[in-house]
Amino acid sequence: MRVLVCDDNRDNMLTLGVLLRSEGYLVHMAKNGAEALRLAEGFRPDVALLDLLMPDRSGFDVARELQRRYRNECPILVAVTAQDNPLTKAQAADTGFRYFVAKPYDPQALLRLVGSLDGGN
């Protein structure tokens, strides 16, 4: 399964990438929203793990653009954010995120979530 990870915090991005690669996922990592959209073009991820608050293009912006571009073939969108509050959760759901993971997250729980997504949009 192809997974796109986008987080403007380098340590967070690398940690997620290493975690997912250790389980055999093909991972591309982006440090900002614009880079995530460029990578998605050729990589066509099955799942996109997006930080919501980034300086150039937010995870919300990236999610909307991925949905616009790929419509029914849009990757499964997973918000991974420190903004763990009802308003952000509602905004994420309204934007098309199917799953919401609050930082700090349990690595094994995150792997179980991604594993449950393997094989189907």
PDB file of C-alpha atoms in Angstrom:
ATOM      1  CA  MET A   1       0.000   0.000   0.000  1.00  0.00           C
ATOM      2  CA  ARG A   2       1.223   3.499  -0.862  1.00  0.00           C
ATOM      3  CA  VAL A   3       1.142   6.057   1.954  1.00  0.00           C
ATOM      4  CA  LEU A   4       1.798   9.772   1.691  1.00  0.00           C
ATOM      5  CA  VAL A   5       2.943  11.459   4.912  1.00  0.00           C
ATOM      6  CA  CYS A   6       2.884  15.256   5.132  1.00  0.00           C
ATOM      7  CA  ASP A   7       4.024  17.166   8.198  1.00  0.00           C
ATOM      8  CA  ASP A   8       5.967  20.423   8.405  1.00  0.00           C
ATOM      9  CA  ASN A   9       7.695  19.151  11.555  1.00  0.00           C
ATOM     10  CA  ARG A  10      10.643  17.151  10.226  1.00  0.00           C
ATOM     11  CA  ASP A  11      10.861  14.859  13.258  1.00  0.00           C
ATOM     12  CA  ASN A  12       7.157  14.021  13.095  1.00  0.00           C
ATOM     13  CA  MET A  13       7.386  13.358   9.358  1.00  0.00           C
ATOM     14  CA  LEU A  14      10.448  11.111   9.687  1.00  0.00           C
ATOM     15  CA  THR A  15       9.015   9.209  12.660  1.00  0.00           C
ATOM     16  CA  LEU A  16       5.834   8.408  10.758  1.00  0.00           C
ATOM     17  CA  GLY A  17       7.817   7.436   7.677  1.00  0.00           C
ATOM     18  CA  VAL A  18      10.104   5.062   9.580  1.00  0.00           C
ATOM     19  CA  LEU A  19       7.160   3.540  11.458  1.00  0.00           C
ATOM     20  CA  LEU A  20       5.195   2.852   8.272  1.00  0.00           C
ATOM     21  CA  ARG A  21       8.183   1.606   6.286  1.00  0.00           C
ATOM     22  CA  SER A  22       9.016  -0.824   9.093  1.00  0.00           C
ATOM     23  CA  GLU A  23       5.666  -2.471   8.359  1.00  0.00           C
ATOM     24  CA  GLY A  24       6.372  -2.738   4.637  1.00  0.00           C
ATOM     25  CA  TYR A  25       4.391   0.248   3.361  1.00  0.00           C
ATOM     26  CA  LEU A  26       5.694   2.242   0.424  1.00  0.00           C
ATOM     27  CA  VAL A  27       6.006   5.746   1.865  1.00  0.00           C
ATOM     28  CA  HIS A  28       6.639   9.157   0.337  1.00  0.00           C
ATOM     29  CA  MET A  29       7.156  12.072   2.705  1.00  0.00           C
ATOM     30  CA  ALA A  30       6.456  15.757   2.194  1.00  0.00           C
ATOM     31  CA  LYS A  31       7.455  18.657   4.413  1.00  0.00           C
ATOM     32  CA  ASN A  32       4.662  20.950   3.249  1.00  0.00           C
ATOM     33  CA  GLY A  33       1.340  20.949   1.458  1.00  0.00           C
ATOM     34  CA  ALA A  34       2.667  22.030  -1.924  1.00  0.00           C
ATOM     35  CA  GLU A  35       5.223  19.216  -1.894  1.00  0.00           C
ATOM     36  CA  ALA A  36       2.526  16.726  -0.874  1.00  0.00           C
ATOM     37  CA  LEU A  37       0.433  17.682  -3.888  1.00  0.00           C
ATOM     38  CA  ARG A  38       3.435  17.369  -6.218  1.00  0.00           C
ATOM     39  CA  LEU A  39       4.321  13.931  -4.820  1.00  0.00           C
ATOM     40  CA  ALA A  40       0.716  12.720  -5.015  1.00  0.00           C
ATOM     41  CA  GLU A  41       0.671  13.366  -8.756  1.00  0.00           C
ATOM     42  CA  GLY A  42       3.090  10.570  -9.616  1.00  0.00           C
ATOM     43  CA  PHE A  43       2.856   8.462  -6.468  1.00  0.00           C
ATOM     44  CA  ARG A  44      -0.963   8.196  -6.302  1.00  0.00           C
ATOM     45  CA  PRO A  45      -1.144   7.203  -2.617  1.00  0.00           C
ATOM     46  CA  ASP A  46      -3.813   4.906  -1.244  1.00  0.00           C
ATOM     47  CA  VAL A  47      -3.707   6.756   2.080  1.00  0.00           C
ATOM     48  CA  ALA A  48      -2.630  10.304   2.946  1.00  0.00           C
ATOM     49  CA  LEU A  49      -1.631  11.137   6.524  1.00  0.00           C
ATOM     50  CA  LEU A  50      -1.791  14.921   6.706  1.00  0.00           C
ATOM     51  CA  ASP A  51      -0.853  17.341   9.436  1.00  0.00           C
ATOM     52  CA  LEU A  52      -3.598  19.956   9.533  1.00  0.00           C
ATOM     53  CA  LEU A  53      -1.682  23.088  10.501  1.00  0.00           C
ATOM     54  CA  MET A  54       1.139  23.851   8.103  1.00  0.00           C
ATOM     55  CA  PRO A  55       2.385  27.281   7.019  1.00  0.00           C
ATOM     56  CA  ASP A  56       2.097  27.094   3.222  1.00  0.00           C
ATOM     57  CA  ARG A  57      -0.989  24.980   2.588  1.00  0.00           C
ATOM     58  CA  SER A  58      -2.872  23.444   5.449  1.00  0.00           C
ATOM     59  CA  GLY A  59      -3.843  19.802   5.557  1.00  0.00           C
ATOM     60  CA  PHE A  60      -7.385  20.998   4.947  1.00  0.00           C
ATOM     61  CA  ASP A  61      -6.269  22.676   1.690  1.00  0.00           C
ATOM     62  CA  VAL A  62      -4.344  19.583   0.614  1.00  0.00           C
ATOM     63  CA  ALA A  63      -7.343  17.351   1.333  1.00  0.00           C
ATOM     64  CA  ARG A  64      -9.679  19.549  -0.705  1.00  0.00           C
ATOM     65  CA  GLU A  65      -7.237  19.614  -3.631  1.00  0.00           C
ATOM     66  CA  LEU A  66      -6.708  15.834  -3.549  1.00  0.00           C
ATOM     67  CA  GLN A  67     -10.480  15.338  -3.613  1.00  0.00           C
ATOM     68  CA  ARG A  68     -10.873  17.807  -6.470  1.00  0.00           C
ATOM     69  CA  ARG A  69      -8.150  16.115  -8.512  1.00  0.00           C
ATOM     70  CA  TYR A  70      -8.955  12.484  -7.874  1.00  0.00           C
ATOM     71  CA  ARG A  71     -12.656  12.478  -6.946  1.00  0.00           C
ATOM     72  CA  ASN A  72     -13.634   8.821  -6.397  1.00  0.00           C
ATOM     73  CA  GLU A  73      -9.995   7.736  -6.501  1.00  0.00           C
ATOM     74  CA  CYS A  74      -8.910  10.148  -3.772  1.00  0.00           C
ATOM     75  CA  PRO A  75      -6.642   8.592  -1.165  1.00  0.00           C
ATOM     76  CA  ILE A  76      -8.149   7.806   2.200  1.00  0.00           C
ATOM     77  CA  LEU A  77      -7.544  10.956   4.212  1.00  0.00           C
ATOM     78  CA  VAL A  78      -6.246  10.725   7.777  1.00  0.00           C
ATOM     79  CA  ALA A  79      -5.733  13.876   9.855  1.00  0.00           C
ATOM     80  CA  VAL A  80      -2.722  13.625  12.176  1.00  0.00           C
ATOM     81  CA  THR A  81      -2.687  16.706  14.379  1.00  0.00           C
ATOM     82  CA  ALA A  82      -2.041  18.162  17.807  1.00  0.00           C
ATOM     83  CA  GLN A  83      -5.283  20.135  17.451  1.00  0.00           C
ATOM     84  CA  ASP A  84      -7.431  17.647  19.372  1.00  0.00           C
ATOM     85  CA  ASN A  85     -10.664  19.528  19.911  1.00  0.00           C
ATOM     86  CA  PRO A  86     -14.285  19.133  18.763  1.00  0.00           C
ATOM     87  CA  LEU A  87     -14.156  22.073  16.343  1.00  0.00           C
ATOM     88  CA  THR A  88     -11.061  20.764  14.529  1.00  0.00           C
ATOM     89  CA  LYS A  89     -12.516  17.245  14.429  1.00  0.00           C
ATOM     90  CA  ALA A  90     -15.749  18.572  12.906  1.00  0.00           C
ATOM     91  CA  GLN A  91     -13.841  20.686  10.378  1.00  0.00           C
ATOM     92  CA  ALA A  92     -11.711  17.673   9.425  1.00  0.00           C
ATOM     93  CA  ALA A  93     -14.795  15.501   8.926  1.00  0.00           C
ATOM     94  CA  ASP A  94     -16.466  18.239   6.854  1.00  0.00           C
ATOM     95  CA  THR A  95     -13.327  18.505   4.706  1.00  0.00           C
ATOM     96  CA  GLY A  96     -13.355  14.802   3.886  1.00  0.00           C
ATOM     97  CA  PHE A  97     -10.982  13.280   6.395  1.00  0.00           C
ATOM     98  CA  ARG A  98     -12.243   9.810   7.245  1.00  0.00           C
ATOM     99  CA  TYR A  99     -10.029   9.386  10.289  1.00  0.00           C
ATOM    100  CA  PHE A 100      -8.611  11.683  12.953  1.00  0.00           C
ATOM    101  CA  VAL A 101      -5.448  10.860  14.916  1.00  0.00           C
ATOM    102  CA  ALA A 102      -4.438  13.157  17.757  1.00  0.00           C
ATOM    103  CA  LYS A 103      -0.786  13.793  18.541  1.00  0.00           C
ATOM    104  CA  PRO A 104       0.860  12.386  20.494  1.00  0.00           C
ATOM    105  CA  TYR A 105      -0.453   9.121  19.070  1.00  0.00           C
ATOM    106  CA  ASP A 106       0.111   5.510  20.049  1.00  0.00           C
ATOM    107  CA  PRO A 107       2.340   4.112  17.262  1.00  0.00           C
ATOM    108  CA  GLN A 108       0.745   0.660  17.434  1.00  0.00           C
ATOM    109  CA  ALA A 109      -2.761   2.129  17.258  1.00  0.00           C
ATOM    110  CA  LEU A 110      -1.739   4.163  14.212  1.00  0.00           C
ATOM    111  CA  LEU A 111      -0.316   1.059  12.540  1.00  0.00           C
ATOM    112  CA  ARG A 112      -3.551  -0.839  13.280  1.00  0.00           C
ATOM    113  CA  LEU A 113      -5.551   1.981  11.708  1.00  0.00           C
ATOM    114  CA  VAL A 114      -3.403   2.081   8.560  1.00  0.00           C
ATOM    115  CA  GLY A 115      -3.453  -1.724   8.407  1.00  0.00           C
ATOM    116  CA  SER A 116      -7.254  -1.682   8.529  1.00  0.00           C
ATOM    117  CA  LEU A 117      -7.259   0.597   5.451  1.00  0.00           C
ATOM    118  CA  ASP A 118      -5.085  -1.733   3.388  1.00  0.00           C
ATOM    119  CA  GLY A 119      -6.955  -2.917   0.368  1.00  0.00           C
ATOM    120  CA  GLY A 120      -9.855  -0.578   0.031  1.00  0.00           C
ATOM    121  CA  ASN A 121     -10.971   2.942  -0.510  1.00  0.00           C
TER     122      ASN A 121
END
